[in-house]
Amino acid sequence: MGAEFVQFSLTPMLIGVFAAVACALPGNFLILRRQALIGDAISHVVLPGIVVAFLLTGTVAAIPMMLGAGVAAVVAVALIEAIRRLGGIEPGAAMGVTFTTLFAGGVLLLEQSDTSGVHLDVEHALMGNLESLIWFQADGWASLVDPVALAALPPELGRMATVCGLVLLATILFWRWLVMSTFDEGFAQAMGLPVSAIGLGLVTLAAISAVAAFDAVGSIIVIAMFICPPAAARLMTERLGVQVAWSVAFAVVSAVLGYVLAGYGPLWLGASNAVSAAGMIATVSGVILGLACLFAPHRARIGAGRSPDAV
Amino acid sequence: MDGFLDALLLDAGYNARLVAIGAGLLGLSAGAAGTFLFLRKRALVSDAVAHSTLPGIALAFIAMVALGGDGRWLPGLLIGSALSAWAGLLAVQAMTRRTRLSEDAAIGAVLSVFFGLGVVLLTVIQTMSAGRQAGLESFLLGSTAGMLYADAVTIAVGGALSVLAIWILRRPMTLVTFDAEYAAARGVNVPRVDLMIMGLVMAITVIGLKIVGLILIVAMLIIPPVTARFWTDRSGRVIWIAALVGGVSAYTGAALSAAAPALPTGPIIVLISAFLFALSLFFAPARGVAAALIARRRFQRRVHRRQGLLALARDEIIHDGLTLRVLQDEGLIRPDGVATEAGRAQAAKVARDEHRWAVAREVHQDSGLTGRYDGLTPIEEVFTPDEIEEFDRRIGGPVGVA
């Protein structure tokens, strides 16, 4: 836990934590609104967004990529809504049509264009490269107060921290609105709240987190963190505030424990190579959810187990 | 382009032919099986099933290598993927049934966690000495380039078997997806039929892994039924149209990618079916956007025509632009707004029918008949001629004012 830890593990771990928290916060509301799979859809359509941004600008700079991904997310949400309304198709199927088509388009564009000179491929997009976000300049805990070393921090850390802070701030600022429109949309509307704008804002917030996290950690973590920590937290309590706190705690634990298990676990077992940190973080969040499903105090639906037709 | 035509006409070598036929059969059964899923409103469950195949593939590879085998033997990998897909499906069902979480949350949780676990196992395989050339990544997006003869046969046979299974099971599955409660009342075991549908979906997912890849196989199950839904309102036909859409796009996609081996097969197939979807969304005669717009416009004109004629009958001035246009198009009024001979005749008929309806409402207490009054349905379609004669008798002829 010395210089090596600071150099190789501290920044990826922090980025993982920020990404997990940024996704888990909006995830709480998405789950309650039964829109959990929006996160899934967004993280698939991010790929065509960044490919188009790359083809337009010719670089893999962060800002155009994130803009492209954001535009793609908005286009996807609009398309889902359009297909749902125009065709009278149920939302799940409309979502399935949209995100698979956009993802397929992204993959094909990527394979067609010459991206050999840059680090942009499908597997990277899915799995991220959390392990490679190391802090070269650091040589111990003292580097945390060394401005020269601090300037060489991976830029992803700053971006992810900013987005995480932004999401946290938005959640706190719009807390009452979010709660009211999530639990009782009719009441919120009667109170004069802009219900559809709140819904759109929530999806946008989720998209911002997804895009920023995707840049750093790949899309698996994004989907897992949107759903697993909030779902596990949902089984722990009946109060929304407490649930959000639990979800943040679960997200942090998943990120830290997952990273540690991926980086050091194989070494403990005698193997020499680390395994995918992103995959391990998702797995740990799944284990937490599994435990919550088995043992959490508020896991059962009221009436569950009695009605045989509850399929 | 020549290469593409060759492949399309089954001329691009024996393997490519087998792959294209296998893909076509797979697309056929995916479209049909997907319809049952779609009508049951559980389309995205297939996404969880597809993603949860990954750890099974990786574990099967590891197990086969540990037993001294090659590790790339396709049937072994497919069995592994089927087992973990089954585990994923059970996890979704257990979570939905036993806890308060909704199905979409369960789907998302299972697909991300199983996929994450699969990625971890893939990185484990990469560190194994046999894993360097494992090529398991091709299961993510599918690739038919350089497929072994045995693999192609496996896929073609699997595709044919799933088509057969759907043919045999089509009646109970249609019944359950169309009206589960009615099916239960008829004595059909609904949970078992649901299980059969899921089993089929799983089989198709597993067979399709090598061609379409696990990320996009869900598109083959969702897009064809959604496309077919635009063409008809009959559940039996939706199934076969979906099968047709799936079969055509999978066959064309596989042929296209045989001609251009650099392109991954899965995305091509998905984009072809997405193209068919977009076409249907706009131009399908039954529920397409264009058909809906035309029907709406026709309705609007009928409403305006009737309102205009009523106004003519009452000698009121018409101000509405569309009404004036509609009446003028049919030669019912002159450009200056005065009714023509035909216009006066039509207006008189509309006014008379209106009066007949009013009488009909007094005479008939049967709301099943008078309830059909919407201003547009001609009275002749609702009442028989002798009934209408009776209304006319009650209205009576012109009476002098004393």
XYZ file of C-alpha atoms in Angstrom:
713
model
C 0.000 0.000 0.000
C 2.795 2.383 -0.832
C 4.080 4.218 -3.832
C 3.065 1.462 -6.197
C -0.528 1.639 -5.013
C -0.685 5.381 -5.614
C 0.863 5.036 -9.035
C -1.081 2.103 -10.411
C -4.265 1.680 -8.422
C -5.371 4.930 -6.813
C -6.555 6.774 -9.921
C -8.347 3.852 -11.629
C -10.038 3.064 -8.349
C -11.171 6.671 -7.867
C -12.399 6.860 -11.472
C -14.294 3.637 -10.948
C -15.875 4.997 -7.760
C -16.907 8.282 -9.387
C -18.316 6.460 -12.421
C -20.237 4.020 -10.240
C -21.752 6.758 -8.078
C -22.602 8.969 -11.072
C -24.543 6.099 -12.642
C -26.140 4.764 -9.452
C -27.724 8.110 -8.492
C -30.003 8.519 -11.531
C -30.402 4.725 -11.566
C -32.484 4.933 -8.381
C -35.155 6.969 -10.122
C -34.949 5.040 -13.387
C -35.666 1.809 -11.531
C -38.631 3.254 -9.678
C -40.013 4.582 -12.961
C -39.512 1.193 -14.640
C -37.109 2.750 -17.100
C -34.127 0.706 -15.960
C -33.267 -0.406 -19.466
C -32.841 3.187 -20.691
C -29.313 2.904 -19.307
C -28.773 -0.237 -21.356
C -30.038 1.466 -24.501
C -27.949 4.603 -23.955
C -24.746 2.690 -23.361
C -25.243 0.804 -26.629
C -25.861 3.894 -28.740
C -22.837 5.685 -27.353
C -20.700 3.636 -29.753
C -22.145 5.014 -33.025
C -21.954 8.484 -31.456
C -18.243 8.325 -30.810
C -17.543 6.668 -34.165
C -19.356 9.433 -36.037
C -17.588 12.056 -33.926
C -14.275 10.407 -34.780
C -15.070 10.306 -38.495
C -16.050 13.990 -38.449
C -13.116 15.300 -36.451
C -10.465 12.682 -37.187
C -9.235 12.653 -33.592
C -10.089 10.773 -30.443
C -10.185 13.926 -28.317
C -12.510 13.733 -25.359
C -14.797 16.702 -26.042
C -15.967 15.795 -29.571
C -16.348 12.165 -28.515
C -18.553 13.099 -25.590
C -20.555 15.500 -27.745
C -21.067 12.773 -30.341
C -22.094 10.269 -27.698
C -24.480 12.775 -26.129
C -26.086 13.553 -29.487
C -26.439 9.833 -30.187
C -28.132 9.318 -26.820
C -30.623 12.112 -27.521
C -31.273 10.752 -31.032
C -31.872 7.289 -29.564
C -34.354 8.554 -26.978
C -36.177 10.518 -29.680
C -36.248 7.487 -31.982
C -37.596 5.207 -29.249
C -40.356 7.699 -28.533
C -41.116 8.136 -32.247
C -41.369 4.403 -32.895
C -43.491 3.956 -29.800
C -45.929 6.681 -30.806
C -45.995 6.244 -34.589
C -46.187 2.491 -34.603
C -48.031 1.866 -31.363
C -45.218 -0.467 -30.316
C -44.616 -1.323 -26.657
C -41.645 0.595 -25.190
C -39.439 -2.455 -24.608
C -39.612 -3.574 -28.208
C -39.191 -0.011 -29.511
C -36.066 0.239 -27.374
C -34.791 -3.107 -28.665
C -35.238 -2.057 -32.278
C -33.535 1.295 -31.760
C -30.454 0.384 -29.813
C -29.571 -2.740 -31.773
C -29.893 -0.870 -35.051
C -27.774 2.058 -33.912
C -25.192 -0.259 -32.366
C -25.008 -2.326 -35.557
C -24.554 0.868 -37.549
C -21.769 1.952 -35.211
C -19.949 -1.369 -35.489
C -20.176 -1.356 -39.275
C -18.940 2.247 -39.526
C -16.085 1.391 -37.217
C -15.058 -1.656 -39.245
C -15.352 0.267 -42.508
C -13.312 3.291 -41.495
C -9.604 3.312 -40.904
C -9.163 3.424 -37.146
C -5.921 1.474 -37.087
C -3.980 4.552 -35.947
C -6.171 5.242 -32.917
C -7.370 3.312 -29.943
C -10.973 2.771 -30.898
C -12.532 -0.648 -31.187
C -15.654 -2.449 -30.116
C -14.069 -4.457 -27.346
C -12.579 -1.330 -25.821
C -15.983 0.292 -25.995
C -17.545 -2.615 -24.139
C -14.913 -3.346 -21.572
C -13.158 -0.034 -21.134
C -9.569 0.204 -20.079
C -9.752 1.168 -16.463
C -6.424 -0.543 -15.714
C -4.531 1.715 -18.103
C -5.554 4.969 -16.414
C -2.512 5.006 -14.184
C -0.747 8.002 -12.669
C 2.751 7.832 -14.108
C 4.094 10.876 -12.294
C 3.247 9.692 -8.813
C 5.912 8.255 -6.557
C 4.032 7.927 -3.291
C 1.343 9.496 -1.156
C 3.384 12.728 -1.133
C 2.499 13.233 -4.785
C -1.018 14.124 -3.705
C 0.289 17.538 -2.656
C 2.859 17.849 -5.417
C 1.514 20.226 -8.115
C 3.790 18.847 -10.836
C 2.625 15.299 -10.279
C -0.969 16.410 -9.853
C -0.867 18.090 -13.256
C -0.102 14.713 -14.811
C -3.194 13.026 -13.422
C -5.163 11.188 -16.114
C -7.712 13.685 -17.510
C -10.449 11.077 -17.122
C -10.246 11.489 -13.346
C -11.081 15.184 -13.473
C -13.872 14.661 -15.979
C -15.440 11.809 -14.075
C -15.213 13.690 -10.761
C -16.842 16.743 -12.338
C -19.681 14.734 -13.815
C -20.174 12.867 -10.553
C -20.370 16.183 -8.695
C -22.783 17.557 -11.280
C -25.081 14.556 -10.977
C -24.962 14.744 -7.187
C -25.777 18.454 -7.279
C -28.660 17.949 -9.698
C -30.070 15.135 -7.580
C -29.987 17.308 -4.445
C -31.342 20.429 -6.172
C -34.228 18.688 -7.917
C -34.856 16.128 -5.156
C -38.435 17.140 -4.376
C -39.408 17.358 -8.028
C -37.868 13.995 -8.829
C -39.522 12.315 -5.862
C -42.945 13.776 -6.578
C -42.976 13.048 -10.292
C -41.575 9.561 -9.746
C -44.045 8.415 -7.125
C -47.185 10.183 -8.253
C -47.022 11.730 -11.659
C -50.642 12.829 -11.615
C -50.191 14.653 -8.323
C -46.986 16.280 -9.532
C -48.784 17.484 -12.635
C -51.670 18.828 -10.570
C -49.133 20.714 -8.448
C -47.951 22.409 -11.636
C -44.645 20.627 -11.988
C -43.285 20.222 -15.534
C -43.573 16.430 -15.389
C -42.410 15.586 -18.890
C -39.504 18.009 -18.605
C -38.465 16.304 -15.366
C -38.598 12.924 -17.091
C -36.527 14.196 -19.979
C -34.089 15.849 -17.572
C -33.615 12.589 -15.708
C -32.872 10.720 -18.913
C -30.462 13.470 -19.944
C -28.719 13.249 -16.578
C -28.428 9.489 -17.031
C -27.052 10.030 -20.516
C -24.410 12.464 -19.230
C -23.269 9.961 -16.606
C -23.308 7.129 -19.125
C -21.288 9.029 -21.683
C -18.682 10.238 -19.207
C -18.358 6.835 -17.559
C -18.250 5.094 -20.906
C -15.242 7.187 -21.867
C -13.368 5.948 -18.833
C -14.676 2.521 -17.979
C -16.635 1.014 -20.892
C -20.281 0.201 -21.149
C -20.539 -2.898 -18.923
C -19.952 -0.919 -15.760
C -22.386 1.710 -16.943
C -25.263 -0.745 -17.311
C -24.385 -2.644 -14.151
C -24.112 0.537 -12.071
C -27.368 1.984 -13.371
C -29.229 -1.064 -12.174
C -27.479 -3.271 -9.619
C -26.710 -0.883 -6.718
C -30.107 0.889 -6.852
C -31.911 -2.453 -7.195
C -30.065 -3.874 -4.203
C -30.754 -0.671 -2.262
C -34.437 -0.923 -3.183
C -34.565 -4.188 -1.249
C -32.965 -2.659 1.852
C -35.414 0.048 2.809
C -38.806 1.648 2.288
C -37.506 5.211 2.283
C -36.154 6.822 -0.862
C -33.489 8.913 0.861
C -32.127 5.870 2.633
C -32.302 3.889 -0.588
C -30.198 6.456 -2.421
C -27.634 6.380 0.380
C -27.504 2.575 0.247
C -27.120 2.646 -3.530
C -24.167 5.019 -3.288
C -22.588 2.794 -0.645
C -23.115 -0.316 -2.784
C -21.682 1.469 -5.816
C -18.559 2.490 -3.918
C -18.091 -0.983 -2.461
C -18.537 -2.592 -5.894
C -16.004 -0.281 -7.500
C -13.338 -0.633 -4.802
C -13.801 -4.326 -4.123
C -14.124 -5.134 -7.821
C -10.966 -3.270 -8.670
C -9.025 -4.866 -5.845
C -10.258 -8.366 -6.719
C -9.422 -7.864 -10.378
C -5.967 -6.455 -9.738
C -4.850 -8.476 -6.744
C -7.231 -11.459 -6.577
C -5.488 -13.531 -9.255
C -2.153 -12.874 -7.527
C -3.547 -14.247 -4.268
C -4.674 -17.327 -6.168
C -1.207 -17.758 -7.587
C -1.898 -16.505 -11.111
C 0.309 -13.819 -12.556
C -2.077 -11.661 -14.595
C -4.855 -9.369 -13.531
C -8.337 -9.838 -14.945
C -10.693 -7.215 -16.377
C -11.475 -4.637 -13.694
C -14.640 -3.458 -15.422
C -15.998 -6.973 -15.629
C -15.085 -7.665 -12.011
C -16.789 -4.492 -10.782
C -19.960 -5.536 -12.595
C -19.661 -9.023 -11.120
C -19.231 -7.720 -7.576
C -22.271 -5.478 -7.965
C -24.165 -8.555 -9.124
C -23.047 -10.518 -6.072
C -24.226 -7.671 -3.839
C -27.595 -7.671 -5.614
C -27.809 -11.449 -5.288
C -27.168 -11.253 -1.547
C -29.752 -8.491 -1.256
C -32.281 -10.640 -3.116
C -31.714 -13.463 -0.629
C -31.339 -11.632 2.664
C -32.336 -7.966 2.437
C -35.069 -6.935 4.888
C -37.521 -5.487 2.349
C -36.941 -7.917 -0.483
C -40.451 -9.321 -0.893
C -43.242 -7.698 -2.779
C -46.413 -7.483 -0.733
C -48.440 -10.577 -1.503
C -45.583 -12.324 -3.273
C -45.491 -16.080 -2.852
C -49.231 -16.308 -2.418
C -50.419 -15.618 -5.931
C -49.389 -18.461 -8.249
C -49.971 -16.354 -11.353
C -47.317 -13.762 -10.493
C -45.139 -14.697 -13.459
C -20.912 -6.929 -56.528
C -20.345 -10.101 -58.520
C -19.189 -11.807 -55.375
C -22.367 -10.732 -53.643
C -24.554 -12.067 -56.442
C -22.627 -15.312 -56.407
C -23.163 -15.650 -52.681
C -26.823 -14.703 -52.968
C -27.362 -17.371 -55.623
C -25.482 -19.950 -53.573
C -22.475 -19.949 -55.870
C -19.746 -18.810 -53.492
C -18.461 -22.150 -52.358
C -19.928 -24.932 -50.335
C -19.239 -23.462 -46.898
C -20.679 -20.057 -47.728
C -23.752 -21.779 -49.134
C -24.235 -23.778 -45.973
C -23.742 -20.696 -43.799
C -26.233 -18.646 -45.824
C -28.843 -21.409 -45.657
C -28.214 -21.894 -41.950
C -28.521 -18.156 -41.352
C -31.725 -18.053 -43.365
C -33.260 -20.882 -41.341
C -32.092 -19.266 -38.139
C -33.588 -15.922 -39.188
C -36.843 -17.676 -40.022
C -37.125 -19.316 -36.630
C -35.866 -16.208 -34.798
C -38.551 -14.099 -36.447
C -41.279 -16.583 -35.559
C -40.096 -17.256 -31.999
C -39.541 -13.543 -31.454
C -43.183 -12.941 -32.342
C -44.330 -15.024 -29.398
C -41.986 -13.069 -27.155
C -43.102 -9.740 -28.588
C -46.814 -10.505 -28.279
C -46.165 -11.615 -24.709
C -44.529 -8.159 -24.177
C -41.305 -9.729 -22.999
C -39.089 -8.852 -25.945
C -36.156 -7.673 -23.861
C -35.915 -10.870 -21.820
C -34.086 -12.210 -24.846
C -31.422 -9.543 -24.330
C -30.693 -10.922 -20.870
C -30.603 -14.466 -22.251
C -28.208 -13.456 -25.025
C -25.784 -11.610 -22.782
C -25.735 -14.362 -20.197
C -24.327 -16.822 -22.731
C -20.857 -15.242 -22.463
C -19.677 -16.779 -19.156
C -20.911 -20.176 -20.360
C -18.862 -19.929 -23.535
C -15.768 -18.953 -21.576
C -16.257 -21.654 -18.931
C -16.845 -24.286 -21.610
C -13.629 -23.234 -23.296
C -11.697 -23.405 -20.023
C -13.208 -26.783 -19.173
C -12.444 -28.248 -22.579
C -8.848 -27.021 -22.421
C -8.490 -28.381 -18.880
C -9.676 -31.780 -20.159
C -6.984 -31.658 -22.805
C -9.211 -30.757 -25.712
C -9.028 -28.047 -28.319
C -11.414 -25.687 -26.570
C -12.833 -24.343 -29.791
C -15.169 -27.263 -30.479
C -18.394 -25.441 -31.333
C -20.999 -27.877 -29.928
C -19.187 -27.821 -26.579
C -19.146 -24.029 -26.523
C -22.832 -23.950 -27.464
C -23.765 -26.354 -24.669
C -21.876 -24.174 -22.197
C -23.607 -21.059 -23.492
C -27.011 -22.750 -23.243
C -26.385 -23.701 -19.626
C -25.408 -20.199 -18.573
C -28.241 -18.682 -20.615
C -30.596 -20.957 -18.683
C -29.052 -19.753 -15.419
C -29.550 -16.157 -16.531
C -33.177 -16.821 -17.421
C -33.818 -18.486 -14.068
C -32.186 -15.516 -12.327
C -34.496 -13.083 -14.141
C -37.554 -15.146 -13.266
C -36.567 -15.685 -9.647
C -35.839 -11.990 -9.189
C -39.152 -10.949 -10.738
C -41.174 -13.490 -8.817
C -39.534 -13.518 -5.406
C -38.527 -9.903 -4.914
C -40.207 -6.578 -5.467
C -37.937 -5.710 -8.394
C -39.676 -5.239 -11.737
C -38.803 -7.335 -14.739
C -36.849 -4.612 -16.527
C -34.563 -4.146 -13.531
C -34.028 -7.905 -13.346
C -33.221 -8.047 -17.064
C -30.721 -5.210 -16.829
C -29.078 -6.634 -13.736
C -28.705 -10.122 -15.197
C -27.406 -9.004 -18.555
C -24.800 -6.640 -17.153
C -23.588 -8.957 -14.387
C -23.375 -12.084 -16.556
C -21.676 -10.111 -19.284
C -19.235 -8.640 -16.771
C -18.454 -12.097 -15.444
C -17.951 -13.292 -19.010
C -15.479 -10.487 -19.664
C -13.552 -11.420 -16.518
C -13.388 -15.030 -17.723
C -12.276 -13.874 -21.190
C -9.349 -12.053 -19.650
C -8.544 -15.208 -17.704
C -8.543 -17.159 -20.970
C -6.236 -14.616 -22.569
C -3.641 -15.422 -19.960
C -3.916 -19.168 -20.600
C -1.381 -20.568 -23.041
C -4.135 -22.081 -25.191
C -6.172 -18.906 -25.016
C -4.103 -16.661 -27.245
C -5.860 -17.804 -30.403
C -9.141 -18.703 -28.756
C -11.020 -16.200 -30.916
C -13.895 -16.189 -28.482
C -14.333 -12.473 -29.218
C -15.965 -13.510 -32.490
C -18.968 -14.576 -30.415
C -19.557 -10.946 -29.457
C -20.372 -9.678 -32.936
C -20.482 -12.854 -34.969
C -18.346 -13.761 -37.912
C -18.850 -16.275 -40.648
C -15.485 -15.684 -42.283
C -13.311 -18.771 -42.085
C -16.011 -20.834 -40.457
C -15.258 -24.525 -40.262
C -17.368 -26.981 -42.251
C -18.502 -28.736 -39.072
C -19.586 -25.408 -37.541
C -21.608 -24.529 -40.616
C -23.345 -27.909 -40.486
C -24.084 -27.445 -36.779
C -25.708 -24.094 -37.470
C -27.709 -25.300 -40.475
C -29.006 -28.346 -38.595
C -29.794 -26.259 -35.519
C -31.673 -23.720 -37.645
C -33.706 -26.459 -39.326
C -34.536 -28.088 -35.998
C -35.760 -24.840 -34.489
C -38.003 -24.188 -37.495
C -39.436 -27.676 -37.005
C -39.974 -27.090 -33.285
C -41.855 -23.857 -33.953
C -44.025 -25.601 -36.545
C -44.965 -28.292 -34.040
C -45.558 -25.924 -31.121
C -47.201 -23.087 -33.033
C -50.766 -23.688 -31.832
C -50.318 -23.680 -28.041
C -47.796 -20.854 -28.293
C -50.138 -18.717 -30.413
C -52.979 -19.365 -28.000
C -50.945 -18.363 -24.954
C -49.381 -15.254 -26.488
C -52.693 -14.081 -27.848
C -54.813 -14.574 -24.744
C -53.126 -16.263 -21.792
C -56.249 -16.312 -19.632
C -58.371 -17.889 -22.344
C -55.632 -20.458 -22.902
C -55.571 -21.268 -19.183
C -59.357 -21.642 -19.219
C -59.060 -24.065 -22.151
C -56.740 -26.173 -20.001
C -53.437 -25.192 -21.572
C -50.557 -25.208 -19.110
C -49.524 -21.564 -19.533
C -46.295 -21.625 -17.492
C -45.120 -24.673 -19.438
C -45.840 -23.003 -22.780
C -44.019 -19.893 -21.568
C -41.108 -22.134 -20.689
C -41.206 -23.666 -24.183
C -41.117 -20.205 -25.751
C -38.146 -19.304 -23.587
C -36.452 -22.593 -24.432
C -36.860 -21.839 -28.130
C -35.543 -18.331 -27.710
C -32.561 -19.717 -25.865
C -31.892 -22.340 -28.540
C -32.047 -19.711 -31.280
C -29.761 -17.406 -29.323
C -27.215 -20.159 -28.863
C -27.315 -21.261 -32.505
C -27.090 -17.671 -33.659
C -24.075 -16.794 -31.489
C -21.544 -17.683 -34.142
C -23.358 -15.835 -36.938
C -24.859 -12.752 -35.327
C -23.028 -12.532 -32.023
C -24.486 -12.262 -28.558
C -24.858 -8.477 -28.490
C -27.015 -8.272 -31.586
C -28.890 -11.601 -31.623
C -31.662 -9.865 -29.704
C -32.284 -7.750 -32.812
C -33.152 -10.879 -34.800
C -35.764 -11.719 -32.197
C -37.252 -8.226 -31.881
C -37.051 -6.391 -35.209
C -38.881 -8.944 -37.448
C -42.001 -9.216 -35.246
C -42.174 -5.442 -34.784
C -41.860 -5.094 -38.567
C -44.530 -7.719 -39.210
C -46.919 -6.034 -36.805
C -47.266 -3.129 -39.241
C -48.570 -5.386 -41.992
C -51.426 -7.160 -40.290
C -53.646 -7.348 -37.237
C -53.935 -11.141 -37.344
C -51.650 -12.967 -34.929
C -51.215 -15.989 -37.226
C -50.003 -13.818 -40.069
C -47.679 -11.759 -37.841
C -45.758 -14.950 -37.115
C -45.189 -15.882 -40.728
C -44.460 -12.359 -41.924
C -41.934 -12.026 -39.092
C -40.378 -15.337 -40.095
C -40.147 -14.094 -43.678
C -38.535 -10.792 -42.648
C -36.079 -12.597 -40.371
C -35.237 -15.239 -42.950
C -34.718 -12.781 -45.790
C -32.545 -10.402 -43.782
C -30.424 -13.170 -42.257
C -29.934 -14.912 -45.579
C -29.069 -11.689 -47.437
C -26.812 -10.538 -44.618
C -24.892 -13.797 -44.491
C -24.527 -13.803 -48.277
C -23.371 -10.184 -48.262
C -20.756 -10.854 -45.623
C -19.525 -13.927 -47.496
C -18.812 -11.573 -50.376
C -17.122 -9.021 -48.095
C -15.369 -11.077 -45.393
C -13.982 -8.003 -43.633
C -17.446 -6.998 -42.482
C -18.883 -8.626 -39.347
C -22.000 -10.604 -40.203
C -24.216 -9.649 -37.265
C -24.386 -5.889 -37.874
C -25.119 -6.416 -41.590
C -28.059 -8.706 -40.821
C -29.364 -6.280 -38.212
C -29.110 -3.303 -40.558
C -30.940 -5.145 -43.336
C -33.802 -6.015 -41.024
C -33.774 -2.458 -39.652
C -34.141 -1.234 -43.226
C -37.157 -3.498 -43.717
C -38.523 -2.179 -40.424
C -38.175 1.459 -41.490
C -39.845 0.669 -44.805
C -42.758 -1.006 -43.018
C -43.062 1.754 -40.424
C -43.726 4.274 -43.154
C -45.343 2.371 -45.995
C -47.117 -0.704 -44.632
C -50.747 -0.579 -45.762
C -52.294 -1.791 -42.497
C -50.630 0.270 -39.755
C -47.897 2.245 -41.466
C -47.442 5.976 -40.951
C -48.346 6.831 -44.549
C -51.516 4.722 -44.384
C -52.476 6.381 -41.102
C -51.929 9.855 -42.564
C -54.023 9.045 -45.633
C -56.819 7.575 -43.514
C -56.766 10.631 -41.265
C -56.958 12.999 -44.222
C -59.835 11.059 -45.746
C -61.710 11.202 -42.466
C -61.065 14.916 -42.139
C -62.456 15.560 -45.613
C -65.591 13.539 -44.874
C -66.220 15.555 -41.715
C -65.709 18.832 -43.555
C -67.908 17.709 -46.432
C -70.793 16.912 -44.105
C -70.447 20.098 -42.067
C -70.312 22.109 -45.270
C -73.452 20.442 -46.662
C -75.317 21.022 -43.404
C -74.329 24.683 -43.589
C -75.591 24.849 -47.191
C -78.873 23.273 -46.153
C -79.333 25.930 -43.488
C -78.212 28.753 -45.810
C -75.299 29.598 -43.572
C -72.116 31.171 -44.907
C -69.079 28.842 -44.926
C -65.842 30.437 -43.733
C -63.573 27.437 -43.293
C -60.996 27.146 -46.078
C -60.810 23.366 -46.148
C -64.588 22.982 -46.199
C -64.829 25.346 -49.169
C -62.080 23.423 -50.968
C -63.669 20.026 -50.361
C -67.077 21.160 -51.565
C -65.637 22.910 -54.596
C -63.526 19.857 -55.524
C -66.673 17.779 -55.678
C -68.533 20.411 -57.682
C -71.021 21.037 -54.882
C -70.456 24.801 -54.782
C -69.279 27.390 -57.279
C -66.078 29.342 -56.681
C -68.102 32.225 -55.246
C -69.552 29.918 -52.571
C -73.060 29.534 -54.000
C -74.345 25.951 -54.050
C -74.699 24.229 -57.412
C -77.658 22.059 -58.341
C -75.802 18.937 -57.140
C -74.756 20.720 -53.977
C -78.320 21.664 -53.106
C -79.430 18.089 -53.724
C -76.692 16.655 -51.494
C -77.351 19.264 -48.820
C -81.042 18.392 -48.860
C -80.189 14.705 -48.437
C -77.837 15.375 -45.548
C -80.444 17.543 -43.854
C -83.140 14.933 -44.413
C -80.955 12.109 -43.039
C -80.204 14.241 -40.016
C -83.920 14.571 -39.447
C -84.386 10.815 -39.946
C -81.755 10.133 -37.317
C -83.537 12.431 -34.876
C -86.742 10.464 -35.400
C -84.870 7.184 -35.185
C -83.559 8.174 -31.764
C -87.103 8.820 -30.589
C -88.565 5.636 -32.047
C -85.736 3.220 -31.330
C -84.617 2.847 -27.773
C -82.022 0.337 -28.972
C -78.751 2.194 -28.439
C -76.924 -0.533 -30.331
C -78.440 0.926 -33.486
C -78.921 4.618 -32.712
C -75.531 4.621 -30.978
C -73.962 4.183 -34.367
C -74.844 7.792 -35.188
C -71.571 9.628 -35.718
C -72.685 11.974 -38.459
C -70.678 10.088 -41.080
C -72.318 6.663 -41.231
C -75.102 6.775 -43.855
C -78.437 5.952 -42.306
C -79.027 3.350 -45.027
C -76.209 1.240 -43.536
C -77.876 1.080 -40.117
C -81.597 0.782 -40.783
C -83.553 -1.232 -43.329
C -85.462 0.565 -46.103
C -88.853 -0.132 -44.512
C -87.656 1.308 -41.220
C -86.491 4.429 -43.013
C -89.847 4.627 -44.771
C -91.454 4.539 -41.332
C -89.253 7.438 -40.192
C -90.241 9.394 -43.302
C -93.912 8.702 -42.584
C -93.518 10.097 -39.079
C -91.731 13.162 -40.398
C -94.583 13.618 -42.848
C -94.844 15.839 -45.897
C -94.943 19.617 -46.093
C -97.817 21.132 -44.140
C -99.408 24.437 -45.028
C -99.270 27.207 -42.476
C -102.685 28.465 -41.753
